[in-house]
Structures are given as structure tokens and as C-alpha cells.
PDB file of C-alpha atoms in Angstrom:
ATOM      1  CA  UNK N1171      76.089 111.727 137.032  1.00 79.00           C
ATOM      2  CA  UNK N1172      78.496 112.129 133.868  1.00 84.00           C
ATOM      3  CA  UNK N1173      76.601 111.719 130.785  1.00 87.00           C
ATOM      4  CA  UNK N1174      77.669 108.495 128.965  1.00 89.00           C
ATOM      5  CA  UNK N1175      80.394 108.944 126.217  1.00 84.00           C
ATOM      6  CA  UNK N1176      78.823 108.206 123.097  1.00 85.00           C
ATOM      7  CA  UNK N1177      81.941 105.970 121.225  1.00 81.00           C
ATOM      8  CA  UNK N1178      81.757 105.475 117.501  1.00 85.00           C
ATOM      9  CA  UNK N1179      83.622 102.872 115.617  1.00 83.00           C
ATOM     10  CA  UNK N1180      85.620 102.898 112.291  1.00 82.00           C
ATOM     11  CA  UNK N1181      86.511 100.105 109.941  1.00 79.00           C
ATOM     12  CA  UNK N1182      90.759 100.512 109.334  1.00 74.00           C
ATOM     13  CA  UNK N1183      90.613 101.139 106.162  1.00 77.00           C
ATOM     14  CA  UNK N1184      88.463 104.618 106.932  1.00 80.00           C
ATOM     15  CA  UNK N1185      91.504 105.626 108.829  1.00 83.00           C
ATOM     16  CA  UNK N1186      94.784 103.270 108.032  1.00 82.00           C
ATOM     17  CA  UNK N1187      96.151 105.034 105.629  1.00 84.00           C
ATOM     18  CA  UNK N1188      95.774 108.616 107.544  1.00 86.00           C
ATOM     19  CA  UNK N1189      96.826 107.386 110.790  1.00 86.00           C
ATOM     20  CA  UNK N1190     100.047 105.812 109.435  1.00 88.00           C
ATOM     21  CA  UNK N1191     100.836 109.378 107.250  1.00 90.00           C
ATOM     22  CA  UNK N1192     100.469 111.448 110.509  1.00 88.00           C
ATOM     23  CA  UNK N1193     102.250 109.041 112.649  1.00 91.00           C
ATOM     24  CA  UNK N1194     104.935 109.059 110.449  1.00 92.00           C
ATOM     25  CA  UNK N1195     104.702 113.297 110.318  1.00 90.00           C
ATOM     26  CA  UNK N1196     105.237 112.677 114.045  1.00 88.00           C
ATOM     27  CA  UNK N1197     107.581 110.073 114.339  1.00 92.00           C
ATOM     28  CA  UNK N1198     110.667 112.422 112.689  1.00 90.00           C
ATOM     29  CA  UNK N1199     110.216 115.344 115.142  1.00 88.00           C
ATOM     30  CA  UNK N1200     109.700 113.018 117.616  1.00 90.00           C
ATOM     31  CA  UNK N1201     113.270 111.371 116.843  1.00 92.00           C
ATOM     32  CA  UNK N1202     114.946 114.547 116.884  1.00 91.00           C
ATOM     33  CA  UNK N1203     113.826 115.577 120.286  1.00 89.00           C
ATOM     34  CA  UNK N1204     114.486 111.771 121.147  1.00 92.00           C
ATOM     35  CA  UNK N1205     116.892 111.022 119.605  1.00 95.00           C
ATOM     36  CA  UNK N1206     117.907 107.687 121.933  1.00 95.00           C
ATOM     37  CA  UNK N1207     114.165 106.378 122.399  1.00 96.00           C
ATOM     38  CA  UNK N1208     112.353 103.656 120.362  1.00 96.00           C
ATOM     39  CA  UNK N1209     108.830 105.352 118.565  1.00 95.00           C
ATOM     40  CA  UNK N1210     106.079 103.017 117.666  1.00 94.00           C
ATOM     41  CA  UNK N1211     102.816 103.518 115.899  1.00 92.00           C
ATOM     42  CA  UNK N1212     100.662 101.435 118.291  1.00 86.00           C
ATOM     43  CA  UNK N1213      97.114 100.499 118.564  1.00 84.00           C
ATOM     44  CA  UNK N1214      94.372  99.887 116.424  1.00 83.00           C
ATOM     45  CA  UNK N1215      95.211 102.018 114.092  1.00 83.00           C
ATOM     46  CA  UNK N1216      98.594 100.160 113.437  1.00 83.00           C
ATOM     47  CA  UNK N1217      96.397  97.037 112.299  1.00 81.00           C
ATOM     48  CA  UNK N1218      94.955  96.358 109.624  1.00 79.00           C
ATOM     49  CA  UNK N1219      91.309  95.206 109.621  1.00 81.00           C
ATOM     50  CA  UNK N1220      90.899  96.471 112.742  1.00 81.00           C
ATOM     51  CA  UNK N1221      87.935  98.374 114.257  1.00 82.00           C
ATOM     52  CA  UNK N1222      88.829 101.440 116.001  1.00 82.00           C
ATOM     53  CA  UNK N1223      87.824 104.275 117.577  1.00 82.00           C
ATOM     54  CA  UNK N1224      89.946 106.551 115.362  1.00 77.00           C
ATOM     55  CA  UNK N1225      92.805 107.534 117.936  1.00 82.00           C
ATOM     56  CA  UNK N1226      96.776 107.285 117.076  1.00 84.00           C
ATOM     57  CA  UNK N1227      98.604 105.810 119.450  1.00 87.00           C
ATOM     58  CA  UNK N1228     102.214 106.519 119.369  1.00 89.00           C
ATOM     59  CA  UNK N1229     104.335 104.682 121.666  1.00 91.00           C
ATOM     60  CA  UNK N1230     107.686 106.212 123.302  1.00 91.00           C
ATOM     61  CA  UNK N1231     110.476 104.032 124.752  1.00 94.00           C
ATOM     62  CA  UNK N1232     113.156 105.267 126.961  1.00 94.00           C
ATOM     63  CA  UNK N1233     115.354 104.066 128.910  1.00 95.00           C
ATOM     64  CA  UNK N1234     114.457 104.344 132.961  1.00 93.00           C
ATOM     65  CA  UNK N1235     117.144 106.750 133.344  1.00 95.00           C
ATOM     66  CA  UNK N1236     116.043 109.424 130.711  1.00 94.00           C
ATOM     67  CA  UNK N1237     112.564 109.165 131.648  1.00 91.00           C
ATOM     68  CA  UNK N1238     112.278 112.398 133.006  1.00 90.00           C
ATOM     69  CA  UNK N1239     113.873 114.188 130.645  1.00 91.00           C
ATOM     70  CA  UNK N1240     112.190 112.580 127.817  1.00 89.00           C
ATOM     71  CA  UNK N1241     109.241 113.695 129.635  1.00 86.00           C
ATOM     72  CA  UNK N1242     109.990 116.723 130.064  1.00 86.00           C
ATOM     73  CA  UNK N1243     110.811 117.743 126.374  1.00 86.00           C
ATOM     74  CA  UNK N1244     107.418 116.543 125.511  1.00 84.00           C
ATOM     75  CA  UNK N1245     105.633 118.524 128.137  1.00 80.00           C
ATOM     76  CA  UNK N1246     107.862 121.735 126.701  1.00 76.00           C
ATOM     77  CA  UNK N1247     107.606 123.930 124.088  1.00 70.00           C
ATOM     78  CA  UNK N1248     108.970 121.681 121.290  1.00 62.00           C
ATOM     79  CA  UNK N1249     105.970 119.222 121.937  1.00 63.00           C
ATOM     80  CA  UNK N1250     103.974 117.481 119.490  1.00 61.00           C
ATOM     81  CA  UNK N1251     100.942 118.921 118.925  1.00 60.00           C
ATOM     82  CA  UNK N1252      97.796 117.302 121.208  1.00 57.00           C
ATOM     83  CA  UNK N1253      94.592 115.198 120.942  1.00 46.00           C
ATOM     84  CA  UNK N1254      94.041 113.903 117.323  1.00 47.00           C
ATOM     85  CA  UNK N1255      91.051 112.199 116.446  1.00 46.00           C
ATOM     86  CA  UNK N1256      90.460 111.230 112.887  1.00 46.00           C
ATOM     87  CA  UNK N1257      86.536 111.898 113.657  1.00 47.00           C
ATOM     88  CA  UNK N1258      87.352 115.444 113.276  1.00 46.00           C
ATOM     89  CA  UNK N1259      88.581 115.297 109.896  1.00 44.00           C
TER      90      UNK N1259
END
């Protein structure tokens, strides 16, 4: 048996402010590489007064077409950089 996850909660404005600075960090790279899909900060992080675990959620939309390419530049070496949990900072 897995051990149980142990999930701790923040209040947005612990994180709000952060989340939307590094999603926005993101969201320019991101547009370059994409430069036809439609990047959203999603989540609880996007709302305020919400509780949350501390994860950004960014939200890419392409069309069905490009799908696979857009996937594939973000599984290359241009890629974002990974996991980012404001926890850790």
C-alpha cells in the first residue's frame, strides 16, 4: 500500500500574487513557441480567495490539427521548465 499523500492548503493571497508573476514569466515563452494557441492561467491559483494547494495551472489551446506539434515543442528542448509548487519556495 502507497502511503497517503499528505495535501496542505493555502489561502490565495499566500500565493496569488506569485502564481500570476510566474505564469506570466511563462506565458511569453510559451507564445513564442505557440505562437497560434490560446494560454490561460487556470485553476485555483487564477482566483482570488481561493484555497489551493499551491500548483499553477497553465492552460494550452490548440487547434486539433496542431496538436501534435504543439506537443511536441513542449516535450523538446525549448520546454518550459517542470513541476512548480509554491510550497517549495
Amino acid at each position: 500500500m502507497e502511503p497517503i499523500e499528505v495535501v496542505r492548503f493555502l489561502h490565495a493571497d499566500q500565493v496569488h500574487a506569485l502564481a500570476h508573476d510566474v505564469f506570466e514569466s511563462l506565458k511569453h515563452p510559451l507564445q513564442a513557441l505557440l505562437p497560434d494557441a490560446e494560454i490561460h492561467h487556470g485553476g485555483s491559483t487564477a482566483v482570488s480567495d481561493a484555497i489551493n494547494k499551491g500548483d499553477l495551472d497553465i492552460q494550452i489551446r490548440v487547434q486539433p490539427l496542431t496538436f501534435h506539434a504543439a506537443d511536441d515543442v513542449l516535450r523538446g528542448p525549448h520546454r518550459p521548465p517542470g513541476i512548480l509548487n509554491f510550497h517549495d519556495n
